[in-house]
Every structure is written in structure tokens, then in C-alpha cells.
CSV table of C-alpha atoms in Angstrom, one decimal:
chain,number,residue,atom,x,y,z
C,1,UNK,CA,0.0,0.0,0.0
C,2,UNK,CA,1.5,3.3,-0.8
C,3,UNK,CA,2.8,6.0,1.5
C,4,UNK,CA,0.4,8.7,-0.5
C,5,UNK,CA,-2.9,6.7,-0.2
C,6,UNK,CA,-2.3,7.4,3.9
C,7,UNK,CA,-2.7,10.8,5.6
C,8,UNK,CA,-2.9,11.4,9.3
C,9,UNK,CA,-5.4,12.4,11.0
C,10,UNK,CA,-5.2,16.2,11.8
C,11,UNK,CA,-7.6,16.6,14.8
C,12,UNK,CA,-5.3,14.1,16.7
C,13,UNK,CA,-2.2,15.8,18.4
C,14,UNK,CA,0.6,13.3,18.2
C,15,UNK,CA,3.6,12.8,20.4
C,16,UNK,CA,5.5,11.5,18.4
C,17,UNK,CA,7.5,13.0,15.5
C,18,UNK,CA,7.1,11.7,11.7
C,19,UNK,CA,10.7,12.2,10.6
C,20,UNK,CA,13.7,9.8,11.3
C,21,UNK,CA,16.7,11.3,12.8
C,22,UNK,CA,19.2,12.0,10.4
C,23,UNK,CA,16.1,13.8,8.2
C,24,UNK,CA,15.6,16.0,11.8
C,25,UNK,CA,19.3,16.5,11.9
C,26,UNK,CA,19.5,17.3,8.4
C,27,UNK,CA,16.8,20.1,9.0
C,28,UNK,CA,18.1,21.6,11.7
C,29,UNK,CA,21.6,21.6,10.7
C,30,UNK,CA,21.0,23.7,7.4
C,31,UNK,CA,18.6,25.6,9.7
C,32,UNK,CA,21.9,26.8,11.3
C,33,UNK,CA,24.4,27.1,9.1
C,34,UNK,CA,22.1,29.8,7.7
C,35,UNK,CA,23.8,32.3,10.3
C,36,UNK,CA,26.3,30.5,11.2
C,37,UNK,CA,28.1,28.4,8.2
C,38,UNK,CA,31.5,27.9,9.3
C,39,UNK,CA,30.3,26.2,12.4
C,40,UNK,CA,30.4,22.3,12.6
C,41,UNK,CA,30.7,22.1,16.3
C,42,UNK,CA,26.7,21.6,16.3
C,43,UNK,CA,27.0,19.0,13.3
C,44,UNK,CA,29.1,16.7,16.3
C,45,UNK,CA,27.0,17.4,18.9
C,46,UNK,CA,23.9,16.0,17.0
C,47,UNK,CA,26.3,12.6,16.2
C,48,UNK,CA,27.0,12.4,20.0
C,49,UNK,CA,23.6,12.7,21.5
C,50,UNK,CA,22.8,10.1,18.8
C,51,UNK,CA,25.5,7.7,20.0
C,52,UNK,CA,24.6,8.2,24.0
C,53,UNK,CA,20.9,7.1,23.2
C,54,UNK,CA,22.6,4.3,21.1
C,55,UNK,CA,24.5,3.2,23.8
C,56,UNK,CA,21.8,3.5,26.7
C,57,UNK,CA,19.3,1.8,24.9
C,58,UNK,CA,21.7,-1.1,23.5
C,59,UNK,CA,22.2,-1.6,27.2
C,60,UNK,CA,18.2,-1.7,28.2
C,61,UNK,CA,17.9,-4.2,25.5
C,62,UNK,CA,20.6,-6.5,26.7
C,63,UNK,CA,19.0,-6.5,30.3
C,64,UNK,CA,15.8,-7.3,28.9
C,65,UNK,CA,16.8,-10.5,27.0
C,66,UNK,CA,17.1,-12.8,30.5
C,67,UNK,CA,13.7,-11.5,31.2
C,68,UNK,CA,12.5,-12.4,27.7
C,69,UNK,CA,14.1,-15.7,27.6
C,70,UNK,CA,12.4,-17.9,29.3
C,71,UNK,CA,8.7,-16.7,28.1
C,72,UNK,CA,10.4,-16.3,23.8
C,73,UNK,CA,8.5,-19.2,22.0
C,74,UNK,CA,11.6,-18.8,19.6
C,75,UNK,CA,14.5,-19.9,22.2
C,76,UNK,CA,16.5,-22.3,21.2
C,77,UNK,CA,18.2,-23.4,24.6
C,78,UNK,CA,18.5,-26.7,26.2
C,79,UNK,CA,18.0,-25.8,29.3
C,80,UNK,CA,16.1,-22.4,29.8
C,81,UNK,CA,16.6,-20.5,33.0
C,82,UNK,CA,15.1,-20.4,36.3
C,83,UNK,CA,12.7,-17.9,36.7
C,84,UNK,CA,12.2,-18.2,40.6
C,85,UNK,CA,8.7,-16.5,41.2
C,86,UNK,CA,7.4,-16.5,37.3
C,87,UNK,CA,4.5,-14.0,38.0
C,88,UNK,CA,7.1,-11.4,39.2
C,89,UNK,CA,9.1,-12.5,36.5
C,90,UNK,CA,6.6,-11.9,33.9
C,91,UNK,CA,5.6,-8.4,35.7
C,92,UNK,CA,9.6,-7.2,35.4
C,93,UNK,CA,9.6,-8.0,31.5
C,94,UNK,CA,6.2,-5.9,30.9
C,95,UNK,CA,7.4,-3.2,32.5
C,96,UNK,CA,10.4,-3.0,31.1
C,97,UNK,CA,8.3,-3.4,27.6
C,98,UNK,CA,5.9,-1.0,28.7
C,99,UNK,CA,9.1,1.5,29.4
C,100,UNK,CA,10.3,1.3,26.0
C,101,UNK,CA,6.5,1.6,24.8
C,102,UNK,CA,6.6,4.7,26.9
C,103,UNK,CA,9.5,6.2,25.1
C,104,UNK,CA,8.3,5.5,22.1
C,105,UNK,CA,5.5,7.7,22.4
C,106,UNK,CA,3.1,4.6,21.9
C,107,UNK,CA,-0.5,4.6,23.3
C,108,UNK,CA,-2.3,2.2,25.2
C,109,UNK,CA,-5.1,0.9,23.3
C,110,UNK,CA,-8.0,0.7,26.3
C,111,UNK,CA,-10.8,-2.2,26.8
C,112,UNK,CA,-13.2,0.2,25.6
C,113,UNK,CA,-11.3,1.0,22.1
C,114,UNK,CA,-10.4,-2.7,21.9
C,115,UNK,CA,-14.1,-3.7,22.3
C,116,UNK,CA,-15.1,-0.3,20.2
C,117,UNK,CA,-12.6,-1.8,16.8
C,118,UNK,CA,-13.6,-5.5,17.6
C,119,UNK,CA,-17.0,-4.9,16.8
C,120,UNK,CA,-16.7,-2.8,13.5
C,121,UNK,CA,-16.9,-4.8,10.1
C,122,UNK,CA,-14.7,-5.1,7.6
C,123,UNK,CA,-15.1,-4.0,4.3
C,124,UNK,CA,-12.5,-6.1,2.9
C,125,UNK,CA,-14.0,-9.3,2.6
C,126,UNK,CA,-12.5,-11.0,6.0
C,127,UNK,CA,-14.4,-11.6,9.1
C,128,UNK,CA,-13.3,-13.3,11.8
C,129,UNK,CA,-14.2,-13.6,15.8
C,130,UNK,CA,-11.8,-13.9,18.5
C,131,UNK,CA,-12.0,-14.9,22.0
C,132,UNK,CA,-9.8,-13.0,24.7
C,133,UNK,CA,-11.0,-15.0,27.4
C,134,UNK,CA,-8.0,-17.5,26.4
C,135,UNK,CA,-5.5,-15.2,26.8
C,136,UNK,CA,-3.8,-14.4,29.9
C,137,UNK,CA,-2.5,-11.3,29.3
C,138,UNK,CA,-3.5,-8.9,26.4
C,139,UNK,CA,-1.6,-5.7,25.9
C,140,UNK,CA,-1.7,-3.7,22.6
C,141,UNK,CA,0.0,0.0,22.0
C,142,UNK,CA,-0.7,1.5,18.9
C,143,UNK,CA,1.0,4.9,17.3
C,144,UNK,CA,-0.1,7.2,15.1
C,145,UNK,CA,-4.1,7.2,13.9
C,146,UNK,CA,-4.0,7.9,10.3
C,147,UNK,CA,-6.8,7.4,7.5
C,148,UNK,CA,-6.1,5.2,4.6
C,149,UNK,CA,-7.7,5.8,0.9
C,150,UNK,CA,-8.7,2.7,-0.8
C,151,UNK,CA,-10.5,1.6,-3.9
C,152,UNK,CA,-13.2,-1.0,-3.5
C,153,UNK,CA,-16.0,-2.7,-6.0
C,154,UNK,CA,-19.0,-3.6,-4.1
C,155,UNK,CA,-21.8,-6.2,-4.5
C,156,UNK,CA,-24.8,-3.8,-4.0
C,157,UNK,CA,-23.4,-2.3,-7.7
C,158,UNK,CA,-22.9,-5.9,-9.0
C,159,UNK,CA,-19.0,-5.2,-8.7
C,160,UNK,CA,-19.2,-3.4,-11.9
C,161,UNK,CA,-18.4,0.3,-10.0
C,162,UNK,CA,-15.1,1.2,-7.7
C,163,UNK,CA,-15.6,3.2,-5.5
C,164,UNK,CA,-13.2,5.1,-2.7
C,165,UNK,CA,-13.7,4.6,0.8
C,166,UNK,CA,-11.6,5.7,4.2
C,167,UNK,CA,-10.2,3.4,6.1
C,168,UNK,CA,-8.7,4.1,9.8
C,169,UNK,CA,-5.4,2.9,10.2
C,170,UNK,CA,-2.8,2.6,13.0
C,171,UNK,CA,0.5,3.5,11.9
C,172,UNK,CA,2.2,1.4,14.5
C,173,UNK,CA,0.7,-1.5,16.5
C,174,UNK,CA,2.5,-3.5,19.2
C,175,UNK,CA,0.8,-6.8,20.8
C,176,UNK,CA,2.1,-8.2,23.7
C,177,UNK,CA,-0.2,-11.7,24.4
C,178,UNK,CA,0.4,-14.9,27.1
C,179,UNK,CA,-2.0,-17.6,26.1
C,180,UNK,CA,-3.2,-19.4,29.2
C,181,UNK,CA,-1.2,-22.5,30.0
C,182,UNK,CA,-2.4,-25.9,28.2
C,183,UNK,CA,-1.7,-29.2,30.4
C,184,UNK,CA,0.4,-27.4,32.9
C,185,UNK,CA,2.9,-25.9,30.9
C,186,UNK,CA,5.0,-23.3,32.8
C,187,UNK,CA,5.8,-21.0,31.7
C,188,UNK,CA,3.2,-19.8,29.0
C,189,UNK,CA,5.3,-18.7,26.2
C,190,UNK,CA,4.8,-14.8,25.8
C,191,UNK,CA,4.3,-13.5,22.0
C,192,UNK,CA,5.2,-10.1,20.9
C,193,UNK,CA,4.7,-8.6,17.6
C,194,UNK,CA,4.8,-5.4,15.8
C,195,UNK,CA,2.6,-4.2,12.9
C,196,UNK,CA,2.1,-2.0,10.3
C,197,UNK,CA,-1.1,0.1,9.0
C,198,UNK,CA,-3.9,-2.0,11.0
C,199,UNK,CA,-7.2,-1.2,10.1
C,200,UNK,CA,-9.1,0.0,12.8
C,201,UNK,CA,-11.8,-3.0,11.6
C,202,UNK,CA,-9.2,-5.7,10.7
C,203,UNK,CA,-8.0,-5.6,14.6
C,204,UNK,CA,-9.0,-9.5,15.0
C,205,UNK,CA,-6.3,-10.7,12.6
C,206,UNK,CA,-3.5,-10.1,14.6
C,207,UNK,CA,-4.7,-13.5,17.1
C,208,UNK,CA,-3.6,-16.6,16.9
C,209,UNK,CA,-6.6,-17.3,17.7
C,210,UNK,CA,-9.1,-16.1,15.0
C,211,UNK,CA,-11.5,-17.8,13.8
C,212,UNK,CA,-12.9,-16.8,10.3
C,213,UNK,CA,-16.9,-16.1,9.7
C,214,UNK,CA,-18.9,-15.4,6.3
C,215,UNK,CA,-20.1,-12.7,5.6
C,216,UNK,CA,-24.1,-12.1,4.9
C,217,UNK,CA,-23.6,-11.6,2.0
C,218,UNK,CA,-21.4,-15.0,0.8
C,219,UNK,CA,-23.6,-17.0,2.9
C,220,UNK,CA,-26.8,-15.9,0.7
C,221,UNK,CA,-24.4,-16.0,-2.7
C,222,UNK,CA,-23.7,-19.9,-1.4
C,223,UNK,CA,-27.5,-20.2,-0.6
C,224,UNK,CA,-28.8,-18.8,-4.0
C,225,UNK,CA,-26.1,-20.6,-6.1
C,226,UNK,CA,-26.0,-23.7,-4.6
C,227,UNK,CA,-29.2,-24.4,-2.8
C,228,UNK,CA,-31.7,-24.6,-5.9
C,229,UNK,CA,-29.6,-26.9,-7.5
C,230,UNK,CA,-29.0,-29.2,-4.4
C,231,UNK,CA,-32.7,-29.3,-3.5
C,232,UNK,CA,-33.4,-30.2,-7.3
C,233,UNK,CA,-30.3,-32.7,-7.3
C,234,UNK,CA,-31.4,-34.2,-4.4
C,235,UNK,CA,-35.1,-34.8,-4.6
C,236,UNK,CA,-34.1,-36.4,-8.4
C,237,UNK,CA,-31.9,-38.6,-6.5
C,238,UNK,CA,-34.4,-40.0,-3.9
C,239,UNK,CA,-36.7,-40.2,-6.7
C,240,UNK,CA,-34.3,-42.7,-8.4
C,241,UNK,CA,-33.8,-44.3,-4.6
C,242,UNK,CA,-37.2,-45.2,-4.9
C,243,UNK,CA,-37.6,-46.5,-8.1
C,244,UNK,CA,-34.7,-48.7,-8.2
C,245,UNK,CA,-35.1,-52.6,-8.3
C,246,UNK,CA,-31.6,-53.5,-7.7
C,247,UNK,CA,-29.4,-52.8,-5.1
C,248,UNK,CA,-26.5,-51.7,-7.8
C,249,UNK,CA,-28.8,-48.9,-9.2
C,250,UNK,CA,-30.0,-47.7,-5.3
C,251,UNK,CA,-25.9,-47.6,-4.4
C,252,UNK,CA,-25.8,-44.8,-7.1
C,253,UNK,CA,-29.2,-42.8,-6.1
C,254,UNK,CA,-27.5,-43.2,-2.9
C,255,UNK,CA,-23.6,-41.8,-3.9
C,256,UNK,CA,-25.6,-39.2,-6.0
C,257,UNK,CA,-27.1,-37.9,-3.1
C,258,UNK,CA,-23.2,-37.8,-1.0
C,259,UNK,CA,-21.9,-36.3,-4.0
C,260,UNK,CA,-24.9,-33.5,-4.3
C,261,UNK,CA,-23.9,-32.8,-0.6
C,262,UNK,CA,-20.0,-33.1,-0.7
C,263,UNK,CA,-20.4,-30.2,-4.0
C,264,UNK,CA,-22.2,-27.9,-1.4
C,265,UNK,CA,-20.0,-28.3,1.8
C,266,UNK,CA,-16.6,-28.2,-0.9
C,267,UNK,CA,-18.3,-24.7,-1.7
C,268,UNK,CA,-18.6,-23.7,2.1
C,269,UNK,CA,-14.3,-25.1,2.5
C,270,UNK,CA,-13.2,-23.0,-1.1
C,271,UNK,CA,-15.2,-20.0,0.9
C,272,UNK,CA,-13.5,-20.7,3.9
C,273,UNK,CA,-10.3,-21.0,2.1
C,274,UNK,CA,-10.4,-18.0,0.6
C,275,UNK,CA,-11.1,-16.1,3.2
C,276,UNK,CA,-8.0,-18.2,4.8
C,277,UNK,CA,-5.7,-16.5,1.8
C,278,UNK,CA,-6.8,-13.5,2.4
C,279,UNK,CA,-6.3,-13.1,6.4
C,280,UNK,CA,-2.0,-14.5,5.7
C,281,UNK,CA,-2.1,-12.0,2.6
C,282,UNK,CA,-3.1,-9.2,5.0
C,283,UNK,CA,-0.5,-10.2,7.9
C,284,UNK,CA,2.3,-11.1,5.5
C,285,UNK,CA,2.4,-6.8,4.3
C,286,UNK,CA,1.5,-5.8,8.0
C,287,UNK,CA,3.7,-7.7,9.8
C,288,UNK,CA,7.3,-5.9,11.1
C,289,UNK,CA,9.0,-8.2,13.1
C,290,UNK,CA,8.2,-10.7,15.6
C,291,UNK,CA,8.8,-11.7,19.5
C,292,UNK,CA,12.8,-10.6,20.6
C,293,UNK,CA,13.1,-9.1,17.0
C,294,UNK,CA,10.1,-6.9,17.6
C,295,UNK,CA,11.0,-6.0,21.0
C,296,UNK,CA,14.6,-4.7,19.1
C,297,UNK,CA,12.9,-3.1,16.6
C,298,UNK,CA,10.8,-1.0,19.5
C,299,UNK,CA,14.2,0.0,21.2
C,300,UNK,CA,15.3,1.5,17.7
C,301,UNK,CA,12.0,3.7,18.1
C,302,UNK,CA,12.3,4.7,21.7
C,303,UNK,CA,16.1,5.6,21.3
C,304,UNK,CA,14.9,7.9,18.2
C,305,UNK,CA,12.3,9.3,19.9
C,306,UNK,CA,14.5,10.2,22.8
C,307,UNK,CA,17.3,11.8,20.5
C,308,UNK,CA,14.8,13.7,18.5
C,309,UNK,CA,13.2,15.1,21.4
C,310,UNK,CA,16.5,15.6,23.3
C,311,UNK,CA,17.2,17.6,19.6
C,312,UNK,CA,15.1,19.7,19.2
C,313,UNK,CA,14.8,21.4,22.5
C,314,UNK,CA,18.3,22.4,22.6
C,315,UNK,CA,18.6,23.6,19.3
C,316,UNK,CA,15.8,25.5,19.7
C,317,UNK,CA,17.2,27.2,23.1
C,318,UNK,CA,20.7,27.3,21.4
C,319,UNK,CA,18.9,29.6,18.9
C,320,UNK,CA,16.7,31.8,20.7
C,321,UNK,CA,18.1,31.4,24.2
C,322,UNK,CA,16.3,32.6,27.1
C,323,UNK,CA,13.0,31.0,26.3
C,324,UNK,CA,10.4,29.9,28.7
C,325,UNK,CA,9.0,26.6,28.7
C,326,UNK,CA,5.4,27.6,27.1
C,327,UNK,CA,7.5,29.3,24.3
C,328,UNK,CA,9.7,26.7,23.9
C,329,UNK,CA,6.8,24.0,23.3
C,330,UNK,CA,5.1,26.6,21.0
C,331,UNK,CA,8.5,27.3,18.9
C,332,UNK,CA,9.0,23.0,18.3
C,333,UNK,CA,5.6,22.3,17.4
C,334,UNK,CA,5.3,25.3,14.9
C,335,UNK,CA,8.6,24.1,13.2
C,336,UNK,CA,6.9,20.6,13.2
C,337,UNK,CA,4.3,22.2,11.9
C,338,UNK,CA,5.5,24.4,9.0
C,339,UNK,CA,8.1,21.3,7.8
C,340,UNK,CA,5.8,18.5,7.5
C,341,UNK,CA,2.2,19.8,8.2
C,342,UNK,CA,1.8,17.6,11.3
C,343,UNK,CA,-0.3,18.4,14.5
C,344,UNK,CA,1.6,17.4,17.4
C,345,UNK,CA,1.8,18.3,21.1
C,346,UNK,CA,5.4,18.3,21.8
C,347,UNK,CA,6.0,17.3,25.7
C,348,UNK,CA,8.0,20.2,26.6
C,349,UNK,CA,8.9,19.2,29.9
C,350,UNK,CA,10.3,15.3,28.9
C,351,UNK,CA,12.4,17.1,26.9
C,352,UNK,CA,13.8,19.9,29.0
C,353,UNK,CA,13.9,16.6,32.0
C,354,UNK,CA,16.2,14.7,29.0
C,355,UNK,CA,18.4,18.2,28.7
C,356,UNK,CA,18.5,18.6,32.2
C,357,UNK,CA,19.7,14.4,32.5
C,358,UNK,CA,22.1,15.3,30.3
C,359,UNK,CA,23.7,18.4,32.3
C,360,UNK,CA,22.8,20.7,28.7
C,361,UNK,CA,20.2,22.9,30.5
C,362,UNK,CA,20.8,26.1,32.1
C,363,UNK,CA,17.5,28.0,34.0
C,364,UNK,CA,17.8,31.0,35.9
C,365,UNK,CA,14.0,32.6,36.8
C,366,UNK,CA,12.2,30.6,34.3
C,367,UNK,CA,14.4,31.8,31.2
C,368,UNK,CA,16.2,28.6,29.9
C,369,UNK,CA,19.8,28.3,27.5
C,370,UNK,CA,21.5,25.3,27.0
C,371,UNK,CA,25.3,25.3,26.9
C,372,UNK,CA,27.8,25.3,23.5
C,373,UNK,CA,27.5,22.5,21.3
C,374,UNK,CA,31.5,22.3,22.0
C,375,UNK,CA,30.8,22.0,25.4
C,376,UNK,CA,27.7,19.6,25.3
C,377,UNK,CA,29.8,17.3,23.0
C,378,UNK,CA,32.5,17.1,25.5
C,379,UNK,CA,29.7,16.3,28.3
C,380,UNK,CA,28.3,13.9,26.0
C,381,UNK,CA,31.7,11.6,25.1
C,382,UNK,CA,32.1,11.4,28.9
C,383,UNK,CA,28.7,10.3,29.3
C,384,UNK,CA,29.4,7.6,26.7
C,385,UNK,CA,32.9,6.4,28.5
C,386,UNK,CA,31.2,6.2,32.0
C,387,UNK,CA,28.2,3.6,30.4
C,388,UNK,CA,31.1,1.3,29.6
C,389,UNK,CA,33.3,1.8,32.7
C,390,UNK,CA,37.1,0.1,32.8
């Protein structure tokens, strides 16, 4: 599905920022040179705030792949570790999760919204039911509500018209689900997957546990086109049953009337099939990455969305120092604005906490300056050497 068929939903303030960071740094770097553009001190300083969130998030990922280790359904190992107590276990590795979630400016996708998309229809052909009573946990975090443009034909015009019709999306959609335990098994393995562009009404495929329905409409099509004939087929048969003298001739009134039957239920199983197709078609282009790999793929986010934050409230203070944290928030989110039309509400205070974790922020009666890039790089490459200590 193309980029261009998907807009975001304006009247939703995002947290998060639609650009990766070397675009961001790319911006704001010609942004600066403007006035200043023998200067490449800042260039470095954006390369080492880069490389501290590298590092700091390479290390939460290596603490989280114990946790993970013993719940992956894709170890490998012999002997998998002890967990000791495997509730509290399983409570440290969702937090941590949730953590990374957090930083990724994901959402929690609530009971009621879960309940809200479960219950819409698709218009794409695949229904399917799923029951979250046999899961034991069920966490899902999506990003970014967008609309998606697509072209569909639809029976009421005999298929013969296309027509366009908006689809809600979510950009970004994590799932964290525990199964509950079958024969005793301990511990229930825990799955965690990341997806693409979800339709707000196609929620229900990402289960393992699906279970796919016909639509009205196929089940009148399969009622129309195959239930005159089988009623016909049938009563001819019994009708030959009836008048047969021998037992060879009723054997064939009889494997007439399976194979009338068998033609009707094989119509039912093509159906089903299709619909089948359809549901791995949909979750083969959805589908990022799966279990440890999606959990890597997450720290990538939340280490971006750190730096780019991080960014652009110091470059923003290095320009204009002296601002105040209302104008501050007001000055990133109209550059957001003006570069990539996009609402978002930029949490001014995570960032100025990030600046202020980082020793870059100076405030002095609400006015606020961050220090020289020169300076913050040198602050930074210490940073770096005391994560890997001796």
C-alpha cells in the first residue's frame, strides 16, 4: 500500500515526530548554518547525542533478553533459565516493555477502544471472531491514527463500479499476548509482535486465535447458487432411490445424493479458504518483526524518539536562548508544523527533563539556555565512556 494513499489524522495531536533522525538532523543543521556556516561544532553534537541514546538503549535491550528468555516461544536453549517466582518475573519484562513503549510515544489501546474496533466490520472481505478469554495477558499500544484511501467494488453495484472509501489505520501497532497454560505448561510462552497500518476494523487478525466467519452476503451467494440446485439434485436422486429394483442402481441414487452434498460443503471449505488466503495476505504486508526481534525493533523507536526530542529542545534554546517553557513548546511544534504539516503536542517538559539528565540545560528565573554545542559534545563523550566503565 503506498505512502500517498495514507494521511494522518489532523484533529489528533501526536507525540511523536514523523521524521527519522538524520532527516531532523539534516533540517536543523541547514537551519543553522544559515547564520552560522562555518560552524560544525553543532553537526558533532547531534552525532553524539545520537550515539549516548545508542548506547543506553543497547544496554536496556541487553537487560531485557534474561527477562524475555524464558517466556520467547523462539529460544533455542537446552535448558532455559530459572525464573524463581514466574509472575514477578513476567511483571519485570512488561514493565520493562511498557518502558520502551513509553519512550516510544506509543498509546495504550484501552478495553473500551479494543471492544469499540472488535465490533466494526470489515469492508474487505475478511471476518473473523476472537475470543480474549483465552488469553492471559493482552496488551496492545498503537501509534499514530492515520486514514487510509482505498479503492473497492462492491456487490450492491454488482462489482461493476469502484468506488473510494476511508479506512482508519494505525500507523504502529505493538501486541504483547500470554496464552493461558495448556496441560500445565509453565511457563506460557509470551508472544510479541509489531505491525504495520492495521485497520481499525481488521484488529482481530493479529490473534492466533481467529476464527474466520462469512459474511451475509457469501452466505446468501452460497444459498442462492448452490441451494436450488442441491434441492433439485437431491429430490431427483431419492426419486431414483425409490424407483430402483436393484441394489447396484439404489448404491448410485444413494452416492448421487453424498456427491450433491459433498459439492455444497466443498463450496462452504473453497469460501472458507479464501477467506484463509486473504487473512496470511493481509499479515504477510502488516507484519514488522516478531517476538525478541520486535522488542529490538521497539528500542530502535524509543532511542529515536529520545534523540529527536532531546534535539530539538536544545537547538531550539541554542537559537533563541532565554526562552520559557510555554514558548519553547510553542517554537517546536510550529517548526513541526510548518516542515511536515503535522499536529503534534510536543511534551516540553520530557524534553527539558532529557536536557537537564544530560547536564545541557541552564535555567535562571524561568528563562532557559542550554550550553555550546563544543561544550555539550565534550559532556556527551564522557557520558558515553562512564556507560562502559574500565
Amino acid at each position: 500500500m503506498s505512502e500517498l494513499n495514507i494521511q494522518y489524522n489532523q484533529e489528533v495531536l501526536e507525540r511523536f515526530i514523523p521524521l527519522s533522525s538524520a532527516e531532523l538532523a539534516h533540517l536543523l543543521v541547514q537551519r543553522w548554518r544559515q547564520d552560522h556556516p562555518e560552524d560544525k561544532a553543532f553537526s558533532r553534537f547531534i552525532e553524539a547525542l545520537a550515539t549516548v541514546y545508542d548506547a543506553v538503549y543497547a544496554r536496556e535491550l541487553e537487560e531485557l533478553k534474561p527477562l524475555y528468555m524464558p517466556f520467547n516461544p523462539d529460544h533455542d536453549m537446552v535448558k532455559p533459565m530459572n525464573l524463581g517466582d514466574e509472575e514477578e518475573a513476567k511483571k519485570r519484562l512488561i514493565a520493562k516493555v511498557e518502558s520502551f513503549l513509553q519512550d516510544a510515544n506509543f498509546n495504550l489501546l484501552d478495553q473500551q477502544m479494543l471492544n469499540e474496533a472488535l465490533n466494526k466490520t470489515s469492508p474487505y472481505g475478511v471476518e473473523v471472531s476472537v475470543d480474549l478469554s483465552e488469553f492471559q495477558e493482552t496488551l496492545i499500544f498503537y501509534r499514530g491514527t492515520a486514514v487510509r484511501t482505498d479503492k473497492l467494488r462492491r456487490w450492491q453495484s454488482l462489482f461493476l463500479k469502484e468506488e473510494q472509501i476511508q479506512v482508519p489505520v494505525y500507523r504502529r501497532l505493538f501486541v504483547l499476548l500470554q496464552l493461558k497454560p495448556e496441560n500445565g505448561q509453565a511457563p506460557a510462552p509470551i508472544y510479541m509482535k509489531l505491525f504495520k497500518d492495521i485497520p481499525h476494523s481488521d484488529l482481530e487478525t493479529i490473534f492466533p486465535n481467529t476464527k474466520v466467519k462469512m459474511r451475509l452476503f457469501d452466505k446468501i451467494k452460497l444459498a442462492v447458487t448452490g441451494g436450488g440446485g442441491a434441492v433439485t439434485g437431491i429430490a431427483s436422486a431419492i426419486g431414483k432411490l425409490s424407483a430402483a429394483a436393484n441394489p447396484t442402481a439404489a448404491i448410485g441414487a444413494v452416492a448421487a445424493i453424498g456427491g450433491i452434498i459433498w459439492k455444497q460443503v466443498s463450496s462452504v471449505l473453497v469460501q472458507r479458504t479464501e477467506y484463509m488466503m486473504q487473512l496470511a495476505k493481509n499479515l504477510y504486508f502488516y507484519n514488522l518483526d516478531n517476538n525478541l526481534g520486535a522488542v529490538a525493533y521497539l528500542v530502535e523507536l524509543a532511542s529515536a524518539e529520545e534523540h529527536k526530542e532531546a534535539l530539538l529542545g536544545y537547538y531550539f534554546l541554542l537559537e533563541q536562548p532565554g526562552l520559557t517553557q510555554k514558548a519553547l513548546d510553542e517554537k517546536v511544534e510550529a517548526f513541526v508544523k510548518e516542515q511536515l504539516d503535522f499536529a503534534m503536542d510536543y511534551e516540553v517538559r520530557d524534553g527539558l527533563e532529557k536536557l537537564k539528565h544530560l547536564d545541557l540545560l541552564q535555567e535562571e528565573a524561568g528563562r532557559l539556555r542550554v550550553i555550546d554545542p563544543a561544550a555539550a559534545t565534550d559532556k556527551l563523550k564522557s557520558r558515553w565512556v562512564a556507560l562502559f566503565p574500565g
